[in-house]
């Protein structure tokens, strides 16, 4: 998303929205967690550190294995939270953030594959939580639609930004050619 502090100043709203989402959901997760669970603090702290570090210092040019590793770690941490007693609401909101990050870090095809992976994680968590396929499947389909919408918006935004950058380069090249004439 952001490669320099200049980009961060220009695009502060998405960065702030992502940061606030993660912080608020982390607080809600901790508040609603049963008092006996000490491991959740560690998981939430790791999750917040990972997401905040990536929001402010992402490497979209990083090797694919590193971006996939980051998303895998983040997805695993988030989707382990229900097994530790966290509410599922926190988990699916975190998964929305992950689907947005996947769309900004990966190609269109890989981002949509990641949405499918998040949907399968959500289905597994819902089945474990409800013990009822008739409840879990419609809810996971609804979540999949949301993950897809978020990812699609991020992909469109990324492609629009790339088109704008390309247009800017063409304009600069045209202006140089015009100056030479």
PDB file of C-alpha atoms in Angstrom:
ATOM      1  CA  UNK A   1       0.000   0.000   0.000  1.00  0.00           C
ATOM      2  CA  UNK A   2       2.445   2.651   1.149  1.00  0.00           C
ATOM      3  CA  UNK A   3       6.081   2.796   0.104  1.00  0.00           C
ATOM      4  CA  UNK A   4       7.095   6.170   1.510  1.00  0.00           C
ATOM      5  CA  UNK A   5       5.972   8.559   4.215  1.00  0.00           C
ATOM      6  CA  UNK A   6       4.842  10.895   1.401  1.00  0.00           C
ATOM      7  CA  UNK A   7       2.445   8.184   0.200  1.00  0.00           C
ATOM      8  CA  UNK A   8       1.271   7.745   3.791  1.00  0.00           C
ATOM      9  CA  UNK A   9       0.483  11.482   4.083  1.00  0.00           C
ATOM     10  CA  UNK A  10      -1.440  11.399   0.794  1.00  0.00           C
ATOM     11  CA  UNK A  11      -3.284   8.159   1.591  1.00  0.00           C
ATOM     12  CA  UNK A  12      -3.715   8.561   5.354  1.00  0.00           C
ATOM     13  CA  UNK A  13      -7.398   7.618   5.376  1.00  0.00           C
ATOM     14  CA  UNK A  14      -7.066   3.941   4.308  1.00  0.00           C
ATOM     15  CA  UNK A  15      -4.083   3.512   6.595  1.00  0.00           C
ATOM     16  CA  UNK A  16      -5.936   4.991   9.552  1.00  0.00           C
ATOM     17  CA  UNK A  17      -9.025   2.893   8.798  1.00  0.00           C
ATOM     18  CA  UNK A  18      -6.982  -0.317   8.720  1.00  0.00           C
ATOM     19  CA  UNK A  19      -5.111   0.583  11.881  1.00  0.00           C
ATOM     20  CA  UNK A  20      -8.275   1.515  13.787  1.00  0.00           C
ATOM     21  CA  UNK A  21     -10.031  -1.658  12.655  1.00  0.00           C
ATOM     22  CA  UNK A  22      -7.188  -3.807  13.932  1.00  0.00           C
ATOM     23  CA  UNK A  23      -6.832  -1.936  17.221  1.00  0.00           C
ATOM     24  CA  UNK A  24     -10.581  -1.879  17.963  1.00  0.00           C
ATOM     25  CA  UNK A  25     -11.060  -5.548  17.083  1.00  0.00           C
ATOM     26  CA  UNK A  26      -8.013  -6.479  19.171  1.00  0.00           C
ATOM     27  CA  UNK A  27      -9.473  -4.635  22.152  1.00  0.00           C
ATOM     28  CA  UNK A  28     -12.897  -6.263  21.632  1.00  0.00           C
ATOM     29  CA  UNK A  29     -11.238  -9.676  21.346  1.00  0.00           C
ATOM     30  CA  UNK A  30      -9.364  -9.171  24.604  1.00  0.00           C
ATOM     31  CA  UNK A  31     -12.393  -7.749  26.441  1.00  0.00           C
ATOM     32  CA  UNK A  32     -14.721 -10.575  25.386  1.00  0.00           C
ATOM     33  CA  UNK A  33     -12.150 -13.285  26.037  1.00  0.00           C
ATOM     34  CA  UNK A  34     -12.721 -15.619  29.002  1.00  0.00           C
ATOM     35  CA  UNK A  35     -10.567 -14.599  31.989  1.00  0.00           C
ATOM     36  CA  UNK A  36      -8.726 -17.919  32.051  1.00  0.00           C
ATOM     37  CA  UNK A  37      -6.960 -17.411  28.710  1.00  0.00           C
ATOM     38  CA  UNK A  38      -3.467 -15.969  28.926  1.00  0.00           C
ATOM     39  CA  UNK A  39      -2.358 -17.011  25.408  1.00  0.00           C
ATOM     40  CA  UNK A  40      -4.802 -14.705  23.685  1.00  0.00           C
ATOM     41  CA  UNK A  41      -2.821 -11.665  24.823  1.00  0.00           C
ATOM     42  CA  UNK A  42       0.242 -12.989  23.042  1.00  0.00           C
ATOM     43  CA  UNK A  43      -1.673 -13.810  19.863  1.00  0.00           C
ATOM     44  CA  UNK A  44      -3.434 -10.428  19.776  1.00  0.00           C
ATOM     45  CA  UNK A  45      -0.188  -8.557  20.420  1.00  0.00           C
ATOM     46  CA  UNK A  46       1.558 -10.496  17.622  1.00  0.00           C
ATOM     47  CA  UNK A  47      -1.366  -9.851  15.307  1.00  0.00           C
ATOM     48  CA  UNK A  48      -1.430  -6.117  16.022  1.00  0.00           C
ATOM     49  CA  UNK A  49       2.331  -5.820  15.607  1.00  0.00           C
ATOM     50  CA  UNK A  50       2.236  -7.716  12.309  1.00  0.00           C
ATOM     51  CA  UNK A  51      -0.626  -5.724  10.824  1.00  0.00           C
ATOM     52  CA  UNK A  52       0.600  -2.330  12.019  1.00  0.00           C
ATOM     53  CA  UNK A  53       4.110  -3.035  10.745  1.00  0.00           C
ATOM     54  CA  UNK A  54       2.721  -4.054   7.383  1.00  0.00           C
ATOM     55  CA  UNK A  55       0.340  -1.098   7.095  1.00  0.00           C
ATOM     56  CA  UNK A  56       3.167   1.367   7.608  1.00  0.00           C
ATOM     57  CA  UNK A  57       6.017  -0.483   5.929  1.00  0.00           C
ATOM     58  CA  UNK A  58       4.682  -2.906   3.334  1.00  0.00           C
ATOM     59  CA  UNK A  59       6.825  -4.341   0.619  1.00  0.00           C
ATOM     60  CA  UNK A  60       4.652  -4.867  -2.426  1.00  0.00           C
ATOM     61  CA  UNK A  61       7.872  -5.474  -4.359  1.00  0.00           C
ATOM     62  CA  UNK A  62       8.984  -8.118  -1.841  1.00  0.00           C
ATOM     63  CA  UNK A  63       9.414 -11.665  -3.095  1.00  0.00           C
ATOM     64  CA  UNK A  64       6.187 -13.596  -3.466  1.00  0.00           C
ATOM     65  CA  UNK A  65       7.220 -16.160  -0.837  1.00  0.00           C
ATOM     66  CA  UNK A  66       7.620 -13.372   1.741  1.00  0.00           C
ATOM     67  CA  UNK A  67       4.203 -11.831   0.987  1.00  0.00           C
ATOM     68  CA  UNK A  68       2.560 -15.259   1.043  1.00  0.00           C
ATOM     69  CA  UNK A  69       4.378 -16.101   4.274  1.00  0.00           C
ATOM     70  CA  UNK A  70       3.135 -12.904   5.881  1.00  0.00           C
ATOM     71  CA  UNK A  71      -0.461 -13.563   4.816  1.00  0.00           C
ATOM     72  CA  UNK A  72      -0.214 -17.199   5.938  1.00  0.00           C
ATOM     73  CA  UNK A  73       1.079 -16.192   9.366  1.00  0.00           C
ATOM     74  CA  UNK A  74      -1.581 -13.535   9.741  1.00  0.00           C
ATOM     75  CA  UNK A  75      -4.388 -15.851   8.579  1.00  0.00           C
ATOM     76  CA  UNK A  76      -3.220 -18.639  10.876  1.00  0.00           C
ATOM     77  CA  UNK A  77      -3.027 -16.323  13.902  1.00  0.00           C
ATOM     78  CA  UNK A  78      -6.452 -14.843  13.239  1.00  0.00           C
ATOM     79  CA  UNK A  79      -8.186 -18.135  12.554  1.00  0.00           C
ATOM     80  CA  UNK A  80      -6.698 -19.750  15.657  1.00  0.00           C
ATOM     81  CA  UNK A  81      -8.405 -17.168  17.851  1.00  0.00           C
ATOM     82  CA  UNK A  82     -11.765 -19.044  18.061  1.00  0.00           C
ATOM     83  CA  UNK A  83      -9.919 -22.136  19.277  1.00  0.00           C
ATOM     84  CA  UNK A  84      -8.535 -19.992  22.082  1.00  0.00           C
ATOM     85  CA  UNK A  85     -11.983 -18.730  23.033  1.00  0.00           C
ATOM     86  CA  UNK A  86     -12.215 -15.468  21.083  1.00  0.00           C
ATOM     87  CA  UNK A  87     -15.530 -14.414  19.584  1.00  0.00           C
ATOM     88  CA  UNK A  88     -16.055 -15.248  15.934  1.00  0.00           C
ATOM     89  CA  UNK A  89     -17.051 -11.635  15.217  1.00  0.00           C
ATOM     90  CA  UNK A  90     -13.497 -10.482  15.839  1.00  0.00           C
ATOM     91  CA  UNK A  91     -12.153 -13.224  13.604  1.00  0.00           C
ATOM     92  CA  UNK A  92     -14.264 -12.424  10.581  1.00  0.00           C
ATOM     93  CA  UNK A  93     -13.574  -8.692  10.855  1.00  0.00           C
ATOM     94  CA  UNK A  94      -9.843  -9.490  10.948  1.00  0.00           C
ATOM     95  CA  UNK A  95     -10.395 -11.705   7.891  1.00  0.00           C
ATOM     96  CA  UNK A  96     -11.876  -8.705   6.062  1.00  0.00           C
ATOM     97  CA  UNK A  97      -8.645  -6.815   6.774  1.00  0.00           C
ATOM     98  CA  UNK A  98      -6.613  -9.803   5.555  1.00  0.00           C
ATOM     99  CA  UNK A  99      -8.643 -10.042   2.336  1.00  0.00           C
ATOM    100  CA  UNK A 100      -7.919  -6.360   1.670  1.00  0.00           C
ATOM    101  CA  UNK A 101      -4.219  -6.874   2.327  1.00  0.00           C
ATOM    102  CA  UNK A 102      -4.123  -9.975   0.120  1.00  0.00           C
ATOM    103  CA  UNK A 103      -5.654  -7.958  -2.710  1.00  0.00           C
ATOM    104  CA  UNK A 104      -3.090  -5.203  -2.283  1.00  0.00           C
ATOM    105  CA  UNK A 105      -0.109  -7.584  -2.050  1.00  0.00           C
ATOM    106  CA  UNK A 106      -0.932 -10.305  -4.554  1.00  0.00           C
ATOM    107  CA  UNK A 107      -1.996 -10.644  -8.157  1.00  0.00           C
ATOM    108  CA  UNK A 108      -5.703 -10.734  -8.894  1.00  0.00           C
ATOM    109  CA  UNK A 109      -5.772 -14.528  -9.211  1.00  0.00           C
ATOM    110  CA  UNK A 110      -3.819 -15.142  -5.986  1.00  0.00           C
ATOM    111  CA  UNK A 111      -5.899 -12.582  -4.092  1.00  0.00           C
ATOM    112  CA  UNK A 112      -9.114 -14.325  -5.115  1.00  0.00           C
ATOM    113  CA  UNK A 113      -7.583 -17.656  -4.140  1.00  0.00           C
ATOM    114  CA  UNK A 114      -6.769 -16.126  -0.749  1.00  0.00           C
ATOM    115  CA  UNK A 115     -10.411 -15.070  -0.391  1.00  0.00           C
ATOM    116  CA  UNK A 116     -11.362 -18.709  -0.973  1.00  0.00           C
ATOM    117  CA  UNK A 117      -8.871 -19.811   1.702  1.00  0.00           C
ATOM    118  CA  UNK A 118     -10.314 -17.287   4.183  1.00  0.00           C
ATOM    119  CA  UNK A 119     -13.803 -18.564   3.340  1.00  0.00           C
ATOM    120  CA  UNK A 120     -12.740 -22.138   4.056  1.00  0.00           C
ATOM    121  CA  UNK A 121     -11.170 -21.055   7.357  1.00  0.00           C
ATOM    122  CA  UNK A 122     -14.415 -19.264   8.228  1.00  0.00           C
ATOM    123  CA  UNK A 123     -16.494 -22.302   7.282  1.00  0.00           C
ATOM    124  CA  UNK A 124     -14.322 -24.505   9.498  1.00  0.00           C
ATOM    125  CA  UNK A 125     -14.621 -22.081  12.407  1.00  0.00           C
ATOM    126  CA  UNK A 126     -18.382 -21.783  11.954  1.00  0.00           C
ATOM    127  CA  UNK A 127     -18.836 -25.555  11.815  1.00  0.00           C
ATOM    128  CA  UNK A 128     -16.769 -25.918  14.984  1.00  0.00           C
ATOM    129  CA  UNK A 129     -18.693 -23.105  16.654  1.00  0.00           C
ATOM    130  CA  UNK A 130     -22.255 -24.075  15.664  1.00  0.00           C
ATOM    131  CA  UNK A 131     -21.955 -27.833  15.008  1.00  0.00           C
ATOM    132  CA  UNK A 132     -24.581 -27.238  12.327  1.00  0.00           C
ATOM    133  CA  UNK A 133     -23.861 -27.262   8.577  1.00  0.00           C
ATOM    134  CA  UNK A 134     -27.232 -25.654   7.808  1.00  0.00           C
ATOM    135  CA  UNK A 135     -26.122 -22.572   9.766  1.00  0.00           C
ATOM    136  CA  UNK A 136     -22.413 -22.580   8.905  1.00  0.00           C
ATOM    137  CA  UNK A 137     -22.713 -22.841   5.119  1.00  0.00           C
ATOM    138  CA  UNK A 138     -25.026 -19.827   4.524  1.00  0.00           C
ATOM    139  CA  UNK A 139     -22.995 -17.714   6.953  1.00  0.00           C
ATOM    140  CA  UNK A 140     -19.718 -18.648   5.272  1.00  0.00           C
ATOM    141  CA  UNK A 141     -21.231 -17.846   1.851  1.00  0.00           C
ATOM    142  CA  UNK A 142     -22.219 -14.406   3.170  1.00  0.00           C
ATOM    143  CA  UNK A 143     -18.713 -13.905   4.535  1.00  0.00           C
ATOM    144  CA  UNK A 144     -17.232 -15.034   1.200  1.00  0.00           C
ATOM    145  CA  UNK A 145     -19.306 -12.365  -0.560  1.00  0.00           C
ATOM    146  CA  UNK A 146     -17.952  -9.751   1.836  1.00  0.00           C
ATOM    147  CA  UNK A 147     -14.351 -10.942   1.479  1.00  0.00           C
ATOM    148  CA  UNK A 148     -14.768 -10.910  -2.307  1.00  0.00           C
ATOM    149  CA  UNK A 149     -16.251  -7.389  -2.271  1.00  0.00           C
ATOM    150  CA  UNK A 150     -13.401  -6.025  -0.155  1.00  0.00           C
ATOM    151  CA  UNK A 151     -10.780  -7.767  -2.295  1.00  0.00           C
ATOM    152  CA  UNK A 152     -12.447  -6.598  -5.527  1.00  0.00           C
ATOM    153  CA  UNK A 153     -12.490  -3.011  -4.302  1.00  0.00           C
ATOM    154  CA  UNK A 154      -8.801  -3.200  -3.366  1.00  0.00           C
ATOM    155  CA  UNK A 155      -7.899  -4.792  -6.710  1.00  0.00           C
ATOM    156  CA  UNK A 156      -9.808  -2.075  -8.596  1.00  0.00           C
ATOM    157  CA  UNK A 157      -8.123   0.584  -6.482  1.00  0.00           C
ATOM    158  CA  UNK A 158      -4.685  -0.923  -7.115  1.00  0.00           C
ATOM    159  CA  UNK A 159      -5.339  -1.151 -10.862  1.00  0.00           C
ATOM    160  CA  UNK A 160      -6.646   2.431 -10.969  1.00  0.00           C
ATOM    161  CA  UNK A 161      -3.518   3.615  -9.173  1.00  0.00           C
ATOM    162  CA  UNK A 162      -1.327   1.725 -11.644  1.00  0.00           C
ATOM    163  CA  UNK A 163      -3.251   3.262 -14.558  1.00  0.00           C
ATOM    164  CA  UNK A 164      -2.859   6.726 -13.038  1.00  0.00           C
ATOM    165  CA  UNK A 165       0.869   6.198 -12.632  1.00  0.00           C
ATOM    166  CA  UNK A 166       1.144   4.961 -16.216  1.00  0.00           C
ATOM    167  CA  UNK A 167      -0.845   7.971 -17.479  1.00  0.00           C
ATOM    168  CA  UNK A 168       1.416  10.300 -15.503  1.00  0.00           C
ATOM    169  CA  UNK A 169       4.495   8.749 -17.109  1.00  0.00           C
ATOM    170  CA  UNK A 170       2.935   9.074 -20.574  1.00  0.00           C
ATOM    171  CA  UNK A 171       2.084  12.711 -19.892  1.00  0.00           C
ATOM    172  CA  UNK A 172       5.659  13.438 -18.769  1.00  0.00           C
ATOM    173  CA  UNK A 173       6.999  11.723 -21.875  1.00  0.00           C
ATOM    174  CA  UNK A 174       4.612  13.714 -24.083  1.00  0.00           C
ATOM    175  CA  UNK A 175       5.677  16.960 -22.393  1.00  0.00           C
ATOM    176  CA  UNK A 176       9.361  16.124 -22.979  1.00  0.00           C
ATOM    177  CA  UNK A 177       8.644  15.352 -26.639  1.00  0.00           C
ATOM    178  CA  UNK A 178       6.669  18.557 -26.956  1.00  0.00           C
ATOM    179  CA  UNK A 179       9.538  20.560 -25.429  1.00  0.00           C
ATOM    180  CA  UNK A 180      11.982  18.990 -27.885  1.00  0.00           C
ATOM    181  CA  UNK A 181       9.764  19.959 -30.835  1.00  0.00           C
TER     182      UNK A 181
END
